[in-house]
PDB file of C-alpha atoms in Angstrom:
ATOM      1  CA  UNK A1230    -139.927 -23.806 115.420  1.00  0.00           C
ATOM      2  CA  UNK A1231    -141.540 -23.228 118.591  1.00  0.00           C
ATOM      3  CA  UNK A1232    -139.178 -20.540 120.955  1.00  0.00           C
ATOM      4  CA  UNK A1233    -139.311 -20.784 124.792  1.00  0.00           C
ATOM      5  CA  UNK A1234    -140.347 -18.028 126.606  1.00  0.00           C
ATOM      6  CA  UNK A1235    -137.877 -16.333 128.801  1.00  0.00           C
ATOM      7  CA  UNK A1236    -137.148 -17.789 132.187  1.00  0.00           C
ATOM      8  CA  UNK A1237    -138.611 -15.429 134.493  1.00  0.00           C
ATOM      9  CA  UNK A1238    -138.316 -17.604 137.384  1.00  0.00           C
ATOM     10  CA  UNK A1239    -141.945 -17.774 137.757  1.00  0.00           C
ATOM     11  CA  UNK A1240    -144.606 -20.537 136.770  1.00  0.00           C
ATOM     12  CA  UNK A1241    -147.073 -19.276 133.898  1.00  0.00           C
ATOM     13  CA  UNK A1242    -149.802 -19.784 136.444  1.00  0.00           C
ATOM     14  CA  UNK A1243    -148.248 -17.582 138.879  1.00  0.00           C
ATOM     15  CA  UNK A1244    -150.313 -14.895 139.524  1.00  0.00           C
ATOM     16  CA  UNK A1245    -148.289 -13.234 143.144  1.00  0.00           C
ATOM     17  CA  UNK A1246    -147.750 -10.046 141.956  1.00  0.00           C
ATOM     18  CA  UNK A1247    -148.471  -7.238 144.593  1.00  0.00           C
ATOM     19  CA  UNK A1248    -150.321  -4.081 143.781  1.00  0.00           C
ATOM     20  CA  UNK A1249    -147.771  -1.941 144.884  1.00  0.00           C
ATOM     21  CA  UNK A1250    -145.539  -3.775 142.049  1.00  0.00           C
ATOM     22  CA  UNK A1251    -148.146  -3.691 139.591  1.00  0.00           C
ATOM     23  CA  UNK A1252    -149.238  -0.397 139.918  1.00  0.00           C
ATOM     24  CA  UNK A1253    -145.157   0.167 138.982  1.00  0.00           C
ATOM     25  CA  UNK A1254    -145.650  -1.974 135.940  1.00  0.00           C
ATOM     26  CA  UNK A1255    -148.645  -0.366 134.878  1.00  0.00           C
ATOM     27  CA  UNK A1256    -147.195   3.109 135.763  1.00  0.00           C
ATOM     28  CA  UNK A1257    -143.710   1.888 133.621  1.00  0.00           C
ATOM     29  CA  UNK A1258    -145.718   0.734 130.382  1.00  0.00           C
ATOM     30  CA  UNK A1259    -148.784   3.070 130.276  1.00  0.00           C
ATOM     31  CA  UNK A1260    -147.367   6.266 132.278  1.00  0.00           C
ATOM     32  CA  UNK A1261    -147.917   7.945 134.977  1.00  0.00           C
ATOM     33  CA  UNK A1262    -149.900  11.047 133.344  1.00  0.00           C
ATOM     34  CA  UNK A1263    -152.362   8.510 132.169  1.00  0.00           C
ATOM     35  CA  UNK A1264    -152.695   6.534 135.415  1.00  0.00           C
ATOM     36  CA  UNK A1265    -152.950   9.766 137.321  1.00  0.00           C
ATOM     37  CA  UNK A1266    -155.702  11.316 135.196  1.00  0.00           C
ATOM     38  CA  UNK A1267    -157.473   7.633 135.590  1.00  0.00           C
ATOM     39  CA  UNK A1268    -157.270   8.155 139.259  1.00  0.00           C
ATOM     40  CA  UNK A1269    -158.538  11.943 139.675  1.00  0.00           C
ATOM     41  CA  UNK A1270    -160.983  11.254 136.921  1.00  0.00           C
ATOM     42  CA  UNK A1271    -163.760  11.145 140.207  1.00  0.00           C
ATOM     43  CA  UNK A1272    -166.481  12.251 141.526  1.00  0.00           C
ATOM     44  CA  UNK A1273    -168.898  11.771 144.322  1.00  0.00           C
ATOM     45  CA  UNK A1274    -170.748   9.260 142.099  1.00  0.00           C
ATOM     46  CA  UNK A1275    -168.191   7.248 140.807  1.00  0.00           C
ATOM     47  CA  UNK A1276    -165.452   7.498 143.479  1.00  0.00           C
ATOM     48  CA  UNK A1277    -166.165   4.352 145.297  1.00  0.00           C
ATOM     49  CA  UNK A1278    -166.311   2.677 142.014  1.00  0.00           C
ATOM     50  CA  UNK A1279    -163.351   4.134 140.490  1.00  0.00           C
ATOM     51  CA  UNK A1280    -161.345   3.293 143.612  1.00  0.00           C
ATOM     52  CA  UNK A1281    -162.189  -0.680 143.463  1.00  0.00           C
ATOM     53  CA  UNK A1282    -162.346  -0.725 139.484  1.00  0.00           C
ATOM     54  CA  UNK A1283    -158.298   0.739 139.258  1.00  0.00           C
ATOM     55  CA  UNK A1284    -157.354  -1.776 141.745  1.00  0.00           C
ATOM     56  CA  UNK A1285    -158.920  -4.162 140.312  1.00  0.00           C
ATOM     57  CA  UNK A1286    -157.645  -3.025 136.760  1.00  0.00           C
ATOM     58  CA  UNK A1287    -154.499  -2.918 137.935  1.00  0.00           C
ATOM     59  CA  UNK A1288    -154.031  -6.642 139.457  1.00  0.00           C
ATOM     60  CA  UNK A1289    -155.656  -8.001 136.509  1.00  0.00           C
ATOM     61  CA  UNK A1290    -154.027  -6.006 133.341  1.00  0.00           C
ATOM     62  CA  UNK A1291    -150.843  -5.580 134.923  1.00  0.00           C
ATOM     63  CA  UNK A1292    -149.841  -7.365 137.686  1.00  0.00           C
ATOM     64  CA  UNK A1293    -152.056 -10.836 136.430  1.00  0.00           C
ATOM     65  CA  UNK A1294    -151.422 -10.564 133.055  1.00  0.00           C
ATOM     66  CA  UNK A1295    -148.228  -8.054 131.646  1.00  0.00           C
ATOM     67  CA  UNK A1296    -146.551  -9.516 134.249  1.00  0.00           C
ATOM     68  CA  UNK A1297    -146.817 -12.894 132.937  1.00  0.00           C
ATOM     69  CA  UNK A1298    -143.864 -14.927 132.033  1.00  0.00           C
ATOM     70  CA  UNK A1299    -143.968 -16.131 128.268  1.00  0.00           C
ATOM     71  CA  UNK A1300    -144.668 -13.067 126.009  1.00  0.00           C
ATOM     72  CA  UNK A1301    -142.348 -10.030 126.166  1.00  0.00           C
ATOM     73  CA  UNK A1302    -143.257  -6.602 126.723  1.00  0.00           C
ATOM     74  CA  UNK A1303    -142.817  -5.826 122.339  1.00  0.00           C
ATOM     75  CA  UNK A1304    -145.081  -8.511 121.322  1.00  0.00           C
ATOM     76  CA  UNK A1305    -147.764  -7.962 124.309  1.00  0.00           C
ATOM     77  CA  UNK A1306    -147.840  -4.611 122.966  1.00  0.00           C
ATOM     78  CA  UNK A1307    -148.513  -5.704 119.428  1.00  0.00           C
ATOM     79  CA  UNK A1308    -151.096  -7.974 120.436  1.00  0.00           C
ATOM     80  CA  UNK A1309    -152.807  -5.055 121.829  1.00  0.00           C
ATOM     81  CA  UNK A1310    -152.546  -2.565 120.141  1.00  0.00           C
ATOM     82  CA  UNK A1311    -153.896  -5.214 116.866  1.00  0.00           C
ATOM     83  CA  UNK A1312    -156.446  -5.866 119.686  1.00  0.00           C
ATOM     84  CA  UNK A1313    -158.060  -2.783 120.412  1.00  0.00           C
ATOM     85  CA  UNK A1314    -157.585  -1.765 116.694  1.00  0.00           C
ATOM     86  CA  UNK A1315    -159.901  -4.437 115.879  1.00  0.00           C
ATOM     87  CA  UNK A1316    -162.581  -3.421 118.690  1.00  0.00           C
ATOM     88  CA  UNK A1317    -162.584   0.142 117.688  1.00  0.00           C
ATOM     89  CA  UNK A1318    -161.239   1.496 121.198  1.00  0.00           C
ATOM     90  CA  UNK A1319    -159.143   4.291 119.954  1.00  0.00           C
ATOM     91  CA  UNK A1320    -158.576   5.824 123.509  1.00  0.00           C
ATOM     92  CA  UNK A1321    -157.095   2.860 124.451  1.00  0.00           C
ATOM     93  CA  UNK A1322    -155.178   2.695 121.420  1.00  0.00           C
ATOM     94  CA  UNK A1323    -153.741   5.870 121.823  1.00  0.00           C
ATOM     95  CA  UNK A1324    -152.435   4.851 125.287  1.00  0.00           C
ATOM     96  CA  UNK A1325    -151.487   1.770 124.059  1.00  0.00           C
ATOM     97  CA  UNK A1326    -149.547   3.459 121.032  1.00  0.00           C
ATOM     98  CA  UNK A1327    -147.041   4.913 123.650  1.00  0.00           C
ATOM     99  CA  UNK A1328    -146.952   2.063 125.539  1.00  0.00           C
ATOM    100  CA  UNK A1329    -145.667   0.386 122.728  1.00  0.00           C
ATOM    101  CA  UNK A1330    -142.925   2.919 121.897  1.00  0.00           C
ATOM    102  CA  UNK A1331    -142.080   2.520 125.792  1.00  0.00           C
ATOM    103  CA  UNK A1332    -141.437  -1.138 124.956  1.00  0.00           C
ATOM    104  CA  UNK A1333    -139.470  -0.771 121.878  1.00  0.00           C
ATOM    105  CA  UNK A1334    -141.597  -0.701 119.098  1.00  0.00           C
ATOM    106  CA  UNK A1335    -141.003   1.425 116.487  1.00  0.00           C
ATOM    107  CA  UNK A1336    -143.530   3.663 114.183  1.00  0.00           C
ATOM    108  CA  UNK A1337    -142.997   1.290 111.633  1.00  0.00           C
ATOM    109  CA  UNK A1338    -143.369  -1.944 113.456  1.00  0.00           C
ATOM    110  CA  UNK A1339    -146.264   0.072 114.827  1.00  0.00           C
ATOM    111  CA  UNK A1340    -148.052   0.611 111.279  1.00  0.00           C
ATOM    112  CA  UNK A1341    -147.389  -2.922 110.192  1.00  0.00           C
ATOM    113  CA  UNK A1342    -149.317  -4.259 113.403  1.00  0.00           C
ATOM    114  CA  UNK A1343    -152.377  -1.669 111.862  1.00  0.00           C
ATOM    115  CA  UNK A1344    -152.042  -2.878 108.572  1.00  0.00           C
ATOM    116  CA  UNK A1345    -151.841  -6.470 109.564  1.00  0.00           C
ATOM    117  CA  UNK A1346    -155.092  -5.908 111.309  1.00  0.00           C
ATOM    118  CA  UNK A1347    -156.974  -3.615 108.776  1.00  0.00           C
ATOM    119  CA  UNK A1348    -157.303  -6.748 106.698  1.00  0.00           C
ATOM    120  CA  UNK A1349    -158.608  -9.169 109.233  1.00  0.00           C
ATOM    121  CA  UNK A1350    -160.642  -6.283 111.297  1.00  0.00           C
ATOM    122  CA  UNK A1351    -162.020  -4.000 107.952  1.00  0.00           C
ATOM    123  CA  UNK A1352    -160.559  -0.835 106.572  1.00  0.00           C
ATOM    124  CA  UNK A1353    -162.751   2.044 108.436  1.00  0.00           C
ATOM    125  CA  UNK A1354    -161.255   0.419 111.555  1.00  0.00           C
ATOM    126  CA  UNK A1355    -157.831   0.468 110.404  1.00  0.00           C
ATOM    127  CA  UNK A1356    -158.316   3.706 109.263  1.00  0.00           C
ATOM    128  CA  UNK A1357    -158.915   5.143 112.280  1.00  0.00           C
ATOM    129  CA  UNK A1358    -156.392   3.621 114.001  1.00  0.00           C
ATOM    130  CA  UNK A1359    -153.840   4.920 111.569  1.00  0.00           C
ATOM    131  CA  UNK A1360    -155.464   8.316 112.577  1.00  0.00           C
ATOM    132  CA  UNK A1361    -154.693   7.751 116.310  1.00  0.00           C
ATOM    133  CA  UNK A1362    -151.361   6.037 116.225  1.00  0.00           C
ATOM    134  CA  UNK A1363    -150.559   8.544 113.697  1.00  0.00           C
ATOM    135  CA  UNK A1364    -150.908  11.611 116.233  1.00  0.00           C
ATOM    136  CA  UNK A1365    -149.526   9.567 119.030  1.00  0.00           C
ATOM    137  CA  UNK A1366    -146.090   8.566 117.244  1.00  0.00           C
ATOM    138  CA  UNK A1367    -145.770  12.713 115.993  1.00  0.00           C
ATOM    139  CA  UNK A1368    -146.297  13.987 119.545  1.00  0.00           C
ATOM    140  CA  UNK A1369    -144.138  11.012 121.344  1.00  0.00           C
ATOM    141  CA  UNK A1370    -141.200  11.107 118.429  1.00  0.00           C
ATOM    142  CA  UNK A1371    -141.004  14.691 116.385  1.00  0.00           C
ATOM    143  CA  UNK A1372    -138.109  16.915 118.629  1.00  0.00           C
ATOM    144  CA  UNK A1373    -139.222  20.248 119.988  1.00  0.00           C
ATOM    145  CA  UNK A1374    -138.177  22.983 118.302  1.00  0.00           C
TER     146      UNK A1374
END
């Protein structure tokens, strides 16, 4: 059975979001430590370029896309964490990995999305995601002593 996706009061082809409120999203689900290093990660060389590629990262990831009526925030997050798995990104997974505990996934929800993908994606990939998910979830969930 098919389920509907939540009534958001916007069209799936609505796209409106404003930076300022997607640059909240994007702060909400990935953090602000990582979208502050992003932003002071600069240069002379690359500033003008890192200045239009966060914006446009920003309306396009987050306030195009995650904002999106249709999927919710837990199974957006599985479909990218299985995503960048797959492509080998494992920075992006790490960021990703917290994301997804942000958005209520758990470590074990979290290591059946790697497994699920370690047999459509190949094993060295998998394991290396374990490796980075694994080091996320201990620093995000083990108590300070």
């Amino acid at each position: 059975p098919t389920r509907a996706a939540p009534d958001t009061g916007r069209s799936a082809d609505d796209t409106t979001t404003s930076f300022p409120d997607a640059l909240a999203l994007r702060r909400e689900i990935i953090g602000d430590a990582h979208v502050d290093r992003a932003a002071a990660d600069t240069d002379n060389f690359t500033d003008d370029f890192a200045a239009h590629f966060q914006r446009l990262l920003t309306e396009t990831e987050w306030g195009a896309l995650w904002s999106r009526p249709g999927l919710d925030r837990r199974t957006r997050s599985v479909a990218t964490l299985a995503t960048l798995a797959a492509a080998g990104q494992l920075d992006a997974l790490a960021d990703h990995t917290r994301a997804a505990l942000r958005n209520g996934l758990t470590p074990a929800e979290i290591r059946e999305v790697l497994l699920h993908t370690a047999v459509y994606r190949g094993l060295p990939t998998a394991d290396a995601a374990f490796r980075v998910a694994q080091r996320v979830v201990r620093e995000e969930t083990t108590p300070e002593a």
